[in-house]
Coordinates of C-alpha atoms in Angstrom, one line a residue:
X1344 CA -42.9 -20.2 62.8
X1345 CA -44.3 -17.3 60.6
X1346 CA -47.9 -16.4 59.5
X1347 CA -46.6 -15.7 55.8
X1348 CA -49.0 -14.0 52.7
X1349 CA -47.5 -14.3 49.5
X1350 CA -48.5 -12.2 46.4
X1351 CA -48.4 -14.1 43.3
X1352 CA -49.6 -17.5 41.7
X1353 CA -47.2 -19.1 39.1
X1354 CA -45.5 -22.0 38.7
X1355 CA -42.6 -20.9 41.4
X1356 CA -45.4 -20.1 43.8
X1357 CA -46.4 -24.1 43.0
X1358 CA -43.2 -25.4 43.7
X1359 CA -42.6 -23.2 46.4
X1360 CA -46.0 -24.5 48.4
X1361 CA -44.8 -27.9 48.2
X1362 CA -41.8 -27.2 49.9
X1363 CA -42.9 -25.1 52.4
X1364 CA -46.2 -26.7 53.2
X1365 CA -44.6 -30.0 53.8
X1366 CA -43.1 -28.8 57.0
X1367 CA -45.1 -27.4 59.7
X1368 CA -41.8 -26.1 61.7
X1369 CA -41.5 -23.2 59.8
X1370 CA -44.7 -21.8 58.6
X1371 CA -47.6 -21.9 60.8
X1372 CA -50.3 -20.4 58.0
X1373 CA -50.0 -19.2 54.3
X1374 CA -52.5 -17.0 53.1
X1375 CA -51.9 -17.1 48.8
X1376 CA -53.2 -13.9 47.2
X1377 CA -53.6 -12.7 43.2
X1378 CA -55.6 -10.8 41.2
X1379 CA -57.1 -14.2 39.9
X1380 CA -58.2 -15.9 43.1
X1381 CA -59.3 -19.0 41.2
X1382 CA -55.4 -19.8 40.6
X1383 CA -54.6 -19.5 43.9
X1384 CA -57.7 -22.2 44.7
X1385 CA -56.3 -24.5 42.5
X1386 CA -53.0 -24.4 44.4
X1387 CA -54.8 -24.7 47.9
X1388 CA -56.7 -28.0 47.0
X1389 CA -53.7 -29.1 45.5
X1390 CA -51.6 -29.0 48.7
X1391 CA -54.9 -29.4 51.2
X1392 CA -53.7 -32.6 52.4
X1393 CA -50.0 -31.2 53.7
X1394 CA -49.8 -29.7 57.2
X1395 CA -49.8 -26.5 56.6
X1396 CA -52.8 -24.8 56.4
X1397 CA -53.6 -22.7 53.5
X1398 CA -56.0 -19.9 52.5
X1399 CA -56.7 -18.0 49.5
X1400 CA -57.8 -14.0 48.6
X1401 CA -58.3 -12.0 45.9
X1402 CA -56.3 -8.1 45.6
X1403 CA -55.4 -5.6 43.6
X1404 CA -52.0 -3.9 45.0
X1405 CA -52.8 -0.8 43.1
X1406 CA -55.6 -0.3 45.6
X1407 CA -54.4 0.5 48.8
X1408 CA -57.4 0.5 50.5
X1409 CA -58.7 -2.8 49.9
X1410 CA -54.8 -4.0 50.3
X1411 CA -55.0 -2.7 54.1
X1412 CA -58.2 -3.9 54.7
X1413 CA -56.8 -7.1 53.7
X1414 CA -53.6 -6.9 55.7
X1415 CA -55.6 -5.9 58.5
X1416 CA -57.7 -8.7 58.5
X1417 CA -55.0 -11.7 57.5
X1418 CA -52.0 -9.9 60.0
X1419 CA -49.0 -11.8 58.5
X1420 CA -45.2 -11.6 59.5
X1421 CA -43.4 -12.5 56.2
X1422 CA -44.8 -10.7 53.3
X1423 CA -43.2 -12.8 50.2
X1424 CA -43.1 -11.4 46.6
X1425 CA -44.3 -13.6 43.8
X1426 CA -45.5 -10.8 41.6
X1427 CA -44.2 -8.6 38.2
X1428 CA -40.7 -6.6 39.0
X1429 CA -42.3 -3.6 38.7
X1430 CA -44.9 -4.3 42.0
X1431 CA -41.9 -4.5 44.3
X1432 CA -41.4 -1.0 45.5
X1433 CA -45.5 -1.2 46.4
X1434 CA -45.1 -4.3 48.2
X1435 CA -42.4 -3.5 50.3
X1436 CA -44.0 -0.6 51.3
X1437 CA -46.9 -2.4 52.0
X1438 CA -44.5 -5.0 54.5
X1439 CA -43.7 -1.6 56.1
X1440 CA -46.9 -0.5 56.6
X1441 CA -48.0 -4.1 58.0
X1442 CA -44.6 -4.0 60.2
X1443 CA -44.0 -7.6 58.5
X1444 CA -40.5 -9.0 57.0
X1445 CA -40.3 -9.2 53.3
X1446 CA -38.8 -11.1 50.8
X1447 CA -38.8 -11.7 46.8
X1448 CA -36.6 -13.3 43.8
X1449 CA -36.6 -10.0 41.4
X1450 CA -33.4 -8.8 41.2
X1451 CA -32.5 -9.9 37.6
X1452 CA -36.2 -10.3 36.2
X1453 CA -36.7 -6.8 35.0
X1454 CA -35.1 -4.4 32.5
X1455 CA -35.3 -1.6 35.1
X1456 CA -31.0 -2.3 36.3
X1457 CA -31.8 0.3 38.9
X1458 CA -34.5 -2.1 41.0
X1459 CA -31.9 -3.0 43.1
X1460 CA -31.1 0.8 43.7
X1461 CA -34.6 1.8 44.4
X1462 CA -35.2 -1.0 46.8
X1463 CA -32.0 -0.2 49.0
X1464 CA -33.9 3.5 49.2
X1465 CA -35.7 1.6 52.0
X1466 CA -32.7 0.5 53.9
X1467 CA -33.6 3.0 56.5
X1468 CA -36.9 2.6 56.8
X1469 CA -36.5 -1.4 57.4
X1470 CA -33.9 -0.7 60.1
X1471 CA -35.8 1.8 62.0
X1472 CA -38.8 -0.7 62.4
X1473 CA -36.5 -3.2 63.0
X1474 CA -37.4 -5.3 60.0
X1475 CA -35.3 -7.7 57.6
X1476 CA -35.6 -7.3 54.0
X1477 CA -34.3 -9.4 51.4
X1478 CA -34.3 -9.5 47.7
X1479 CA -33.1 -11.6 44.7
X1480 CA -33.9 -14.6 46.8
X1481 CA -33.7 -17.0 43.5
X1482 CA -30.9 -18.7 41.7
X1483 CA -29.2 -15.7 40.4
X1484 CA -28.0 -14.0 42.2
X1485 CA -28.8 -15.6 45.8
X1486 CA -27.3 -18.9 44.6
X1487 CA -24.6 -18.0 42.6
X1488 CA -23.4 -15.5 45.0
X1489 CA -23.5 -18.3 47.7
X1490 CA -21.3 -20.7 46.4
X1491 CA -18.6 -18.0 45.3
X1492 CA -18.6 -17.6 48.4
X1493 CA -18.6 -20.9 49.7
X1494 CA -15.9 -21.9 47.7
X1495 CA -13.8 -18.1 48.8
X1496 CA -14.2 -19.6 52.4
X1497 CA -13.4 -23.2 52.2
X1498 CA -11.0 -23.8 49.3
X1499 CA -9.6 -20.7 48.7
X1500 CA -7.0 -17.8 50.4
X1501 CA -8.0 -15.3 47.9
X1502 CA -9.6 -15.0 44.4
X1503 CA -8.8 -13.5 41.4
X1504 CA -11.5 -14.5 38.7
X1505 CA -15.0 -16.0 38.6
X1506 CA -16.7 -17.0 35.4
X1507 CA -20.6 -17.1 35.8
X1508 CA -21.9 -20.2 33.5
X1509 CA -25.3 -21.4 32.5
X1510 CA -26.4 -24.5 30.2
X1511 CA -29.5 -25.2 29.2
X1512 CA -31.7 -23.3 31.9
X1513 CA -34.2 -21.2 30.4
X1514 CA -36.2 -21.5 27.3
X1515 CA -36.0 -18.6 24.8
X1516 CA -38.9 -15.9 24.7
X1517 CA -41.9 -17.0 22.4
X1518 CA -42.1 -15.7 18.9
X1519 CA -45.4 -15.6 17.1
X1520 CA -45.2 -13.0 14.3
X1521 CA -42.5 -11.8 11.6
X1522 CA -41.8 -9.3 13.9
X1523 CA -41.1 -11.1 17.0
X1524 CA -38.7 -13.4 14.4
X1525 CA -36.9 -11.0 13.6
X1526 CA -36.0 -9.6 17.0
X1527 CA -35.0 -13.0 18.1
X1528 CA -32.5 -13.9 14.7
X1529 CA -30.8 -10.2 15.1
X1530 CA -30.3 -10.6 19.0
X1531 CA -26.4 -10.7 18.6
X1532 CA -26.6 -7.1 16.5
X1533 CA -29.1 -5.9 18.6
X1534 CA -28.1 -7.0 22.2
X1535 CA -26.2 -4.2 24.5
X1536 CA -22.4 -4.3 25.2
X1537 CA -21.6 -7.0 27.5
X1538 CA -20.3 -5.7 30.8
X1539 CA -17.3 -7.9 32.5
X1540 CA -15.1 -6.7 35.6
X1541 CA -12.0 -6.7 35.0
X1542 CA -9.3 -5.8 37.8
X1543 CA -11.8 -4.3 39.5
X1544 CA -13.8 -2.2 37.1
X1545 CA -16.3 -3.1 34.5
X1546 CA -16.1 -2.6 31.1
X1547 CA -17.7 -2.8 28.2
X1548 CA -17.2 -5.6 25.3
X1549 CA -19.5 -7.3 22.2
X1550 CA -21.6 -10.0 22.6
X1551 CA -20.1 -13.1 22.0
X1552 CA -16.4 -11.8 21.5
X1553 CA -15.3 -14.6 24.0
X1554 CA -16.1 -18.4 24.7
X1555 CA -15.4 -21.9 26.8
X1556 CA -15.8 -25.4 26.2
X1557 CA -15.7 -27.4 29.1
X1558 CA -16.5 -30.7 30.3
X1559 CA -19.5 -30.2 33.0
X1560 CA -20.2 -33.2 34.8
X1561 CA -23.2 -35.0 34.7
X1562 CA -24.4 -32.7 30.8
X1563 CA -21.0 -33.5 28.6
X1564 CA -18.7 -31.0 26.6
X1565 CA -20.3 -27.7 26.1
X1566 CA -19.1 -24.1 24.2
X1567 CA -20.7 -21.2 26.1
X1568 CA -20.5 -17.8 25.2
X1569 CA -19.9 -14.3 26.9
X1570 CA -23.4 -12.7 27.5
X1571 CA -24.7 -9.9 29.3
X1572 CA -25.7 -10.9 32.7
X1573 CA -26.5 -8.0 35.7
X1574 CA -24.7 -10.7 38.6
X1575 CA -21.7 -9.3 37.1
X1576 CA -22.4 -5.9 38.0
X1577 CA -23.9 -6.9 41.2
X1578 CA -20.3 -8.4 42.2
X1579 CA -18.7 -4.6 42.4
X1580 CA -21.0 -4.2 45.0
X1581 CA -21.5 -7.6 47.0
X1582 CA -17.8 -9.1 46.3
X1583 CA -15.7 -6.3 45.7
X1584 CA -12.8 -9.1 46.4
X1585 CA -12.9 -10.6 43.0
X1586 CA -11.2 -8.4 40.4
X1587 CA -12.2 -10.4 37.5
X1588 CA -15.8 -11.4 36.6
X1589 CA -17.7 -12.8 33.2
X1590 CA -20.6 -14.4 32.4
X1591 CA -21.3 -17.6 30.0
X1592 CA -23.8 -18.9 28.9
X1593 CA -24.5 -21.8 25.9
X1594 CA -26.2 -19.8 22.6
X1595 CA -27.6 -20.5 19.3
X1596 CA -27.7 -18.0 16.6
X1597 CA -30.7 -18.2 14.2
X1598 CA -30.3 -18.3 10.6
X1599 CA -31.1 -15.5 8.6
X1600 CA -31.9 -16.6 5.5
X1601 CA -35.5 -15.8 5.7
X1602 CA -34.8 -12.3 6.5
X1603 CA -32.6 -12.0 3.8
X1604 CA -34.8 -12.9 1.8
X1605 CA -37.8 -11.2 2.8
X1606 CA -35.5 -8.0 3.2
X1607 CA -34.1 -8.6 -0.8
X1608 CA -38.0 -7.9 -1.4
X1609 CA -39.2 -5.6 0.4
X1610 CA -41.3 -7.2 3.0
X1611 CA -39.9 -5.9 5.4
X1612 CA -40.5 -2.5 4.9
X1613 CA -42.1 -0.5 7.2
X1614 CA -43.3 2.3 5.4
X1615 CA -47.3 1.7 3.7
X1616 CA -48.4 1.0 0.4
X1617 CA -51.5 1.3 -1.3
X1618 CA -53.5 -1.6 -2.7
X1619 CA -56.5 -1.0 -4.2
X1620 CA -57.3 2.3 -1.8
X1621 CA -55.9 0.6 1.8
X1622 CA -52.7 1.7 2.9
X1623 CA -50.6 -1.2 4.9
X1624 CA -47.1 -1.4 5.4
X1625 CA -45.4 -4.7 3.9
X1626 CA -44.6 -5.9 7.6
X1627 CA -47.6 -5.5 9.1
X1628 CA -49.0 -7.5 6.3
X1629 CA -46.7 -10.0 6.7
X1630 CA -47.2 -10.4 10.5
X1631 CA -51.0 -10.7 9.9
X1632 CA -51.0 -13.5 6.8
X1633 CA -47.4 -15.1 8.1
X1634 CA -47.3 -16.5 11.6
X1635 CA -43.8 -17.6 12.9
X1636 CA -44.4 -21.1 14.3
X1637 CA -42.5 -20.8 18.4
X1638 CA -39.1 -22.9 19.0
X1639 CA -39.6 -21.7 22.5
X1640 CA -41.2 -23.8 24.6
X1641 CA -40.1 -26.2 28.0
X1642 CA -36.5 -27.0 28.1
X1643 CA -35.5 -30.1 27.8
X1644 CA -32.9 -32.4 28.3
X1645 CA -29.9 -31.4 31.4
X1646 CA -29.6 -28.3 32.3
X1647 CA -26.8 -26.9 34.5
X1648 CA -25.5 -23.6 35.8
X1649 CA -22.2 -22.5 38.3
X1650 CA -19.2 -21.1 38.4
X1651 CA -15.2 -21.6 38.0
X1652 CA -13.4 -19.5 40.8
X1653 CA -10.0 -18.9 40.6
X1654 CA -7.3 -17.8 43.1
X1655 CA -4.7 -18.7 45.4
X1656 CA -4.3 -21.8 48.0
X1657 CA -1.6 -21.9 50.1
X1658 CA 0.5 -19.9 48.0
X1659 CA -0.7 -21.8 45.0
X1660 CA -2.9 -21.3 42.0
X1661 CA -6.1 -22.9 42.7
X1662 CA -9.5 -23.2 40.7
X1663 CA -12.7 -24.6 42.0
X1664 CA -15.7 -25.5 40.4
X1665 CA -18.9 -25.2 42.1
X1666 CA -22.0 -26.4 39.7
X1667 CA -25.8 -28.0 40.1
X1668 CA -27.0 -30.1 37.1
X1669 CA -30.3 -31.5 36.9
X1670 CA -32.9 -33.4 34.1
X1671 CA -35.5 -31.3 33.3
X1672 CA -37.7 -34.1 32.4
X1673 CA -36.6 -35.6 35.7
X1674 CA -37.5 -32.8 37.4
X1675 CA -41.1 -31.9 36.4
X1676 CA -41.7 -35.7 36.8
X1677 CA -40.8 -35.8 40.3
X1678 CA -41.8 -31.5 41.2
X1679 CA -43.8 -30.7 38.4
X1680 CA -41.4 -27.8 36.9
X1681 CA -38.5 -27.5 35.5
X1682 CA -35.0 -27.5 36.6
X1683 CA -35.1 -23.4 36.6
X1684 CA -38.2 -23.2 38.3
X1685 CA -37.2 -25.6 40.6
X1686 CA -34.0 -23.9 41.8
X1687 CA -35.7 -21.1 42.3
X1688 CA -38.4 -22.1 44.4
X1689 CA -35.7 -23.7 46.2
X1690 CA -33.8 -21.0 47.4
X1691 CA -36.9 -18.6 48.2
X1692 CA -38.2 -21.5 50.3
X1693 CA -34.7 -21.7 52.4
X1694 CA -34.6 -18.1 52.6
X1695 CA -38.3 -18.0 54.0
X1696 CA -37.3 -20.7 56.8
X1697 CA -34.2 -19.0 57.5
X1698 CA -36.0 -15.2 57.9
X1699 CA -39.2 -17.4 59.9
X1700 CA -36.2 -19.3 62.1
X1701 CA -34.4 -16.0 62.8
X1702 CA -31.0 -17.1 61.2
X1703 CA -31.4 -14.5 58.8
X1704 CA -32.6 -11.3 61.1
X1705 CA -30.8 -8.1 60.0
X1706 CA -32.7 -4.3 60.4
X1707 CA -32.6 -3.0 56.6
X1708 CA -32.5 -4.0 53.0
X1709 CA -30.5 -7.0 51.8
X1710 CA -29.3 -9.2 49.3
X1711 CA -29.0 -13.1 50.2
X1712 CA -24.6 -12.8 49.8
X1713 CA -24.9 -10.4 53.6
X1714 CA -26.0 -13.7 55.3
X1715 CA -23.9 -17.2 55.7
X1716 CA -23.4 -18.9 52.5
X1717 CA -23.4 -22.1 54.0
X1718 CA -27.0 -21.9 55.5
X1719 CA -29.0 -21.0 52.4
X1720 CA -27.1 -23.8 50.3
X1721 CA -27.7 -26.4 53.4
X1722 CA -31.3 -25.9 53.6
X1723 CA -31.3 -26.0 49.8
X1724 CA -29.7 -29.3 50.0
X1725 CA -31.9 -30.7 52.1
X1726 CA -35.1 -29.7 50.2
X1727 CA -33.4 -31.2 46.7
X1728 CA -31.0 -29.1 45.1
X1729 CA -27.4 -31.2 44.4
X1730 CA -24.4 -29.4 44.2
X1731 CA -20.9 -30.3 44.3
X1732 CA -17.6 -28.3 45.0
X1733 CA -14.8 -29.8 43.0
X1734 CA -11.2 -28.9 41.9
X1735 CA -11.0 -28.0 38.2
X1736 CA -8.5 -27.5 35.5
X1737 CA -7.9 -23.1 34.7
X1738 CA -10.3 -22.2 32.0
X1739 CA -8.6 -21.5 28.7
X1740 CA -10.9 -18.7 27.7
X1741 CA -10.5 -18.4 23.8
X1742 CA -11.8 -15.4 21.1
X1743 CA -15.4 -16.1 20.3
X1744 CA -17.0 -16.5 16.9
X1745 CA -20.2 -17.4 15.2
X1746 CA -22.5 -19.1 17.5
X1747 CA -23.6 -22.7 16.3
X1748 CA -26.9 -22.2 13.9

């Protein structure tokens, strides 16, 4: 058992307390700390009556004085990272400083692709104080990664091709303004190259150039697209085995008539004009007098996310399917989040028991694909998540073209 502190309260940190505080075998005491302590209150009387104990605090990380004081006083052994992206580098070095492990689900939550760079830097530091760090403890990539590798172990000889899939799991970003609107319709024109390995390198393709349909049990028939994803990336480094790598993902393209037709007259200008001696630009007026009602919102309905790995069994082609499907109304009925939330918290609770049980105790920095698959999916299991391995018909992966309005 671990004394753990964990910075952040969100709706992950909610599902993650009622996992972990339902169990006294692996946590002996959390201590739940934000800049707004009154969040983390409302957590701690909402999970009073599990076994574990927990107790709340206010901090600021920028200020390391009061942080140590606060360390100092609390003396924790797992320091866990609910927190923005861009806060991880400071809280690791604060687990160094307090000599305590560390762990956090960032890895693919902020536009800076380097984090996973920067936090590696620390390799050494972990290992010489004997210390396990590990990061991108969510779905993707600590999830995916495990059951490529679950399936590479039990069904498989050798791989040649994973394709990354994803339907239905996160809601799109809230617009509110003109502006916002039209970000969101030209995402396709706007969106980076889409970076796939192939035969061992990446390389860069559009948006959308390629697409599936595919029967996925327990949703029905759905077209996904190829989108930008960094897990692909991350592959070259954590399964350099797997020549081949892409990413899918279901996608609806706005229309763009009302852009058209604010463009045809001029609205969406960004250069001022005068009216009666104030100078405004045509946008700006427009994103002041006309609101853009949100689409975005909970996601509802089935959601699902996996992978199709291909390779060779016995001296025979082979393709395995490993997936996780889920209700989302199901799932805040019976956890109180959604089906992403709710995988996440899942894996960043297994990975907590596993660093607080000493089955994942490694000196340095890591990712969860250096440890077992088997254990982080088992715990998972155990705690809600349903998966299945399954043989699967070769993906015929066709050109793509205009995304469903």
């Amino acid at each position: 058992m671990k004394k753990v502190l964990i910075f952040g309260c969100n709706e992950v940190t909610d599902a993650l307390l009622s996992v972990l505080c339902s169990d006294i075998r692996y946590v002996s005491e959390i201590c739940l700390v934000s800049e707004d302590k009154a969040c983390c209150d409302v957590l701690k009387k909402k999970y009073s009556s599990l076994p574990v104990r927990i107790t709340t605090a206010r901090a600021d990380i920028n200020n390391e004085t009061s942080t140590k004081m606060m360390l100092s006083i609390i003396q924790p052994e797992l320091i866990v990272n609910l927190e923005k992206p861009e806060l991880c580098m400071k809280l690791m070095k604060i687990a160094l400083f307090q000599g305590a492990s560390y762990i956090d689900t960032t890895l693919y939550q902020w536009e800076d692709k380097e984090l996973l760079s920067k936090q590696f830097e620390l390799f050494g530091e972990f290992r010489n104080k004997g210390l396990t760090a590990v990061t991108g403890c969510s779905f993707n990539p600590g999830v995916i990664t495990s059951l490529v590798r679950s399936v590479a172990r039990s069904r498989l000889d050798s791989m040649d091709e994973v394709n990354i899939f994803e339907v239905n799991l996160k809601a799109p970003a809230p617009v509110t303004n003109i502006k916002e609107f039209i970000n969101s319709v030209e995402y396709k024109a706007k969106e980076e190259k889409v970076i796939l390995i192939k035969n061992g390198t990446s390389e860069e393709v559009a948006p959308l150039s390629l697409k599936i349909r595919r029967e996925i049990p327990d949703v029905g028939a759905r077209t996904m697209y190829l989108l930008n994803n960094l897990i692909v990336e991350d592959f070259l480094k954590e399964i350099p085995e797997v020549p081949n790598v892409r990413y899918f993902s279901t996608y609806k393209r706005k229309s763009t008539a009302l852009i058209d037709t604010l463009k045809d007259v001029g609205m969406l200008s960004d250069t001022p004009i005068e009216i009666e001696g104030v100078k405004i630009a045509p946008i700006d007026f427009l994103s002041k007098v006309m609101p853009v009602a949100s689409d975005a919102g909970e996601v509802t309905g089935k959601s699902a996310a996996g992978v199709f790995v291909s390779g060779i069994k016995d001296g025979q082609e082979r393709c395995v399917m490993a997936h996780a499907a889920m209700d989302n109304e199901e799932c805040r009925r019976d956890n109180g989040v959604g089906v992403n939330v709710f995988y996440d918290a899942l894996a960043l609770a297994a990975g907590i028991k596993l660093i607080s049980t000493g089955k994942w105790e490694k000196a340095g920095v890591f990712t969860p694909c250096a440890f077992e698959p088997d254990l982080l999916l088992d715990l998972m299991r155990k705690d809600g998540f349903k998966y299945s391995l399954t043989d699967a018909e070769p993906l015929n992966i066709d050109m793509g073209d205009e995304a469903d309005e």
